[in-house]
XYZ file of C-alpha atoms in Angstrom:
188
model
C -131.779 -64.063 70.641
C -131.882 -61.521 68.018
C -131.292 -57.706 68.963
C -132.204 -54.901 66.979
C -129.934 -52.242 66.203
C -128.753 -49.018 63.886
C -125.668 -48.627 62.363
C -125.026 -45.444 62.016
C -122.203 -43.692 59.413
C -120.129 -40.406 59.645
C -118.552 -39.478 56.866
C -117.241 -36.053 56.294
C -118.181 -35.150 52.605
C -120.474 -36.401 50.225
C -117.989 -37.041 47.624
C -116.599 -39.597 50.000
C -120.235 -41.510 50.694
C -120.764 -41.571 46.883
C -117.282 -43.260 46.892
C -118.728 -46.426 48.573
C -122.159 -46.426 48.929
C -125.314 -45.598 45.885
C -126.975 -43.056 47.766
C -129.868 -43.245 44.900
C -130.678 -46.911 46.943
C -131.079 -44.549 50.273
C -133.615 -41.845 51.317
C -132.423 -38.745 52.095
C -133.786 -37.160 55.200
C -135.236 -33.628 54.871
C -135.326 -30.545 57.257
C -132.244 -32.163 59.056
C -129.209 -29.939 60.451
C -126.888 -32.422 58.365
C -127.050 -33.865 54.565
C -128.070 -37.464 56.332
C -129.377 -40.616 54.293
C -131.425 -43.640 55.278
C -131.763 -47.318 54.541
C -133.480 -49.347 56.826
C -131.354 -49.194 59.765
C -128.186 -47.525 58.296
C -128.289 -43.818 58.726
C -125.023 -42.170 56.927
C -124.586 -38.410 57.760
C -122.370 -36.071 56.466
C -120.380 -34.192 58.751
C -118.210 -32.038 56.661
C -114.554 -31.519 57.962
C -113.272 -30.775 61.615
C -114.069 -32.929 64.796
C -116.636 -30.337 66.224
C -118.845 -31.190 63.135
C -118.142 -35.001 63.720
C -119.197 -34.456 66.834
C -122.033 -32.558 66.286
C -123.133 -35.201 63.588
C -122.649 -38.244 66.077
C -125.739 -36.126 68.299
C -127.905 -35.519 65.371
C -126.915 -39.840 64.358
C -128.459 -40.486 68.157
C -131.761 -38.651 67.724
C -132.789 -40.416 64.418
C -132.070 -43.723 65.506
C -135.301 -45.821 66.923
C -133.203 -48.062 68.700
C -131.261 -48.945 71.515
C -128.344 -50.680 70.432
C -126.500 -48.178 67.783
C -122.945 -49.521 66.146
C -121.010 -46.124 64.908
C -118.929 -45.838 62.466
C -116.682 -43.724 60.676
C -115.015 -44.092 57.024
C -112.963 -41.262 55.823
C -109.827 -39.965 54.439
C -106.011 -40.036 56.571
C -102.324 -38.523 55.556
C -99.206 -40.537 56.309
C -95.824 -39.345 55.915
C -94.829 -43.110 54.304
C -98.159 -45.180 53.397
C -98.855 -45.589 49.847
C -102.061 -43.786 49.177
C -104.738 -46.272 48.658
C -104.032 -48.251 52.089
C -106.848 -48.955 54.229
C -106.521 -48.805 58.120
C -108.502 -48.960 61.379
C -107.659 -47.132 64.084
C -106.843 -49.055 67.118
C -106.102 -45.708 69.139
C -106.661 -42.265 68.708
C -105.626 -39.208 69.361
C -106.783 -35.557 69.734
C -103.920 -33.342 69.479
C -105.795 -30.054 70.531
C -107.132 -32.115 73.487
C -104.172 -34.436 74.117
C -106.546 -36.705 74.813
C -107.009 -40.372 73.448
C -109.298 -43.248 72.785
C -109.363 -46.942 72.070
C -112.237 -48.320 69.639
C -112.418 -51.633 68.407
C -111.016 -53.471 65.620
C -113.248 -55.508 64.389
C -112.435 -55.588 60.642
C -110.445 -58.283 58.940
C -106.649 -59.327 60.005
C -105.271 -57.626 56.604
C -106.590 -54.120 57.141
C -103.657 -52.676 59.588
C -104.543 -51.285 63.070
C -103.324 -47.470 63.608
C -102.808 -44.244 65.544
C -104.493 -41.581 64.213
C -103.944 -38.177 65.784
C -106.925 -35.630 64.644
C -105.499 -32.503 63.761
C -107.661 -28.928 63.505
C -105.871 -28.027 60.078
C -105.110 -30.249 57.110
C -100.944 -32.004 57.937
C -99.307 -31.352 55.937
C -95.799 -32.218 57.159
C -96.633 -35.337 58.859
C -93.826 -34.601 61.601
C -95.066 -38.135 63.655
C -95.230 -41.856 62.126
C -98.961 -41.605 62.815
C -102.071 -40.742 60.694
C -103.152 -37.553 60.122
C -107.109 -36.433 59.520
C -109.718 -33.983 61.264
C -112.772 -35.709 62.782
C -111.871 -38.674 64.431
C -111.767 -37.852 67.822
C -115.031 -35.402 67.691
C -116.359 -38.944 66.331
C -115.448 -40.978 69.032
C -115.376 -38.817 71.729
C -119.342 -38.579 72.098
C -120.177 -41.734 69.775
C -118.353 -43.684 72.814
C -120.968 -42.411 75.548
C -123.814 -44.798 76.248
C -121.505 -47.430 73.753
C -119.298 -50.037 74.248
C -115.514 -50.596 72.320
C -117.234 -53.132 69.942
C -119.877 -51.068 68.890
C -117.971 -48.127 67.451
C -115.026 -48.631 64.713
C -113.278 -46.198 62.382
C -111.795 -47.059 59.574
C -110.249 -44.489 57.206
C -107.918 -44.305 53.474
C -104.523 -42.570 52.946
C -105.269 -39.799 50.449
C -102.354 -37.939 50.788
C -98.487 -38.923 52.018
C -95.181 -37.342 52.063
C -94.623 -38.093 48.319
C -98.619 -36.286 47.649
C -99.194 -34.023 50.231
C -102.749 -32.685 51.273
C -102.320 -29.196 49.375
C -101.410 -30.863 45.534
C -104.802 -33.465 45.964
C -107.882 -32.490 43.630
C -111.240 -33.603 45.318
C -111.781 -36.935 42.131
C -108.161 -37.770 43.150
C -109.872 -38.353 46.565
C -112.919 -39.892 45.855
C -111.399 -42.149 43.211
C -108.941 -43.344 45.931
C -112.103 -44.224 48.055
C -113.622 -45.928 45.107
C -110.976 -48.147 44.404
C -111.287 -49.891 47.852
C -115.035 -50.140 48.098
C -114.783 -53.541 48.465
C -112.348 -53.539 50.832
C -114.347 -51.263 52.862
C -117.744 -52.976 52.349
């Protein structure tokens, strides 16, 4: 039996989507409250930073999609006090630290791509005070991708940009993106 489904894709700046995807191969779609693109039945929408835009991007993912089945996910950028920059992780739990609340997705990516905490922060961290990861929309990304979803269908995986040795505030936006380029393949 075959089901039919959407993926959808939050990712908070544009930069970022170029990173991985050609967004020349995808249509954009017009007189929408988010920059959103579309492929067949993968819708990637652009967010921009903070979890109340995640959030609000997650809604706008649900009314485009023309079925009932829709896997979410969510590829951006973490800190880490430690992690070389470059590493890619899945979170496995995480964290709103405004909130102090938490959730569990799914892991469903391969054995070498390390399972995380990542607490979602309102500002950039720059101190990384916690052995966690550090970013700003994963929790308004889970929180309402989750409803009407099970753990399998929703997955974030994100790329250490900035660490201890790098912090947040000495990053230039192609230091970024090129850091998301270089594991495209991992990510695809």
């Amino acid at each position: 039996m075959c089901y039919e489904f959407n993926l959808v894709i939050i990712i908070a700046h544009v930069g970022e989507a170029r990173a991985i995807f050609n967004l020349n191969e995808f249509t954009e779609i017009k007189n929408s409250p988010f920059l959103a693109f579309r492929k067949h039945k993968i819708i990637i929408i652009i967010s921009g930073e903070g979890r109340l835009r995640a959030a609000g991007a997650v809604s706008f993912g649900k009314t485009l999609c023309e079925y009932k089945i829709i896997f979410w996910l969510n590829i951006g950028c973490v800190g880490h006090r430690d992690f070389p920059i470059g590493t890619v992780v899945q979170a496995g739990k995480i964290h709103d630290q405004e909130l102090n609340r938490s959730w569990f997705p799914s892991t469903p990516f391969k054995k070498n791509i390390p399972v995380v905490e990542i607490n979602t922060c309102t500002l950039p961290e720059e101190n990384y005070p916690k052995n966690v990861f550090y970013d700003m929309e994963a929790s308004g990304f889970i929180e309402l991708a989750q409803l009407n979803s099970i753990p399998e269908q929703l997955a974030v995986v994100k790329i250490v940009t900035d660490n201890g040795v790098k912090p947040i505030r000495h990053l230039k936006v192609n230091e970024i993106e090129m850091s998301i380029k270089q594991k495209k393949n991992q990510i695809e």
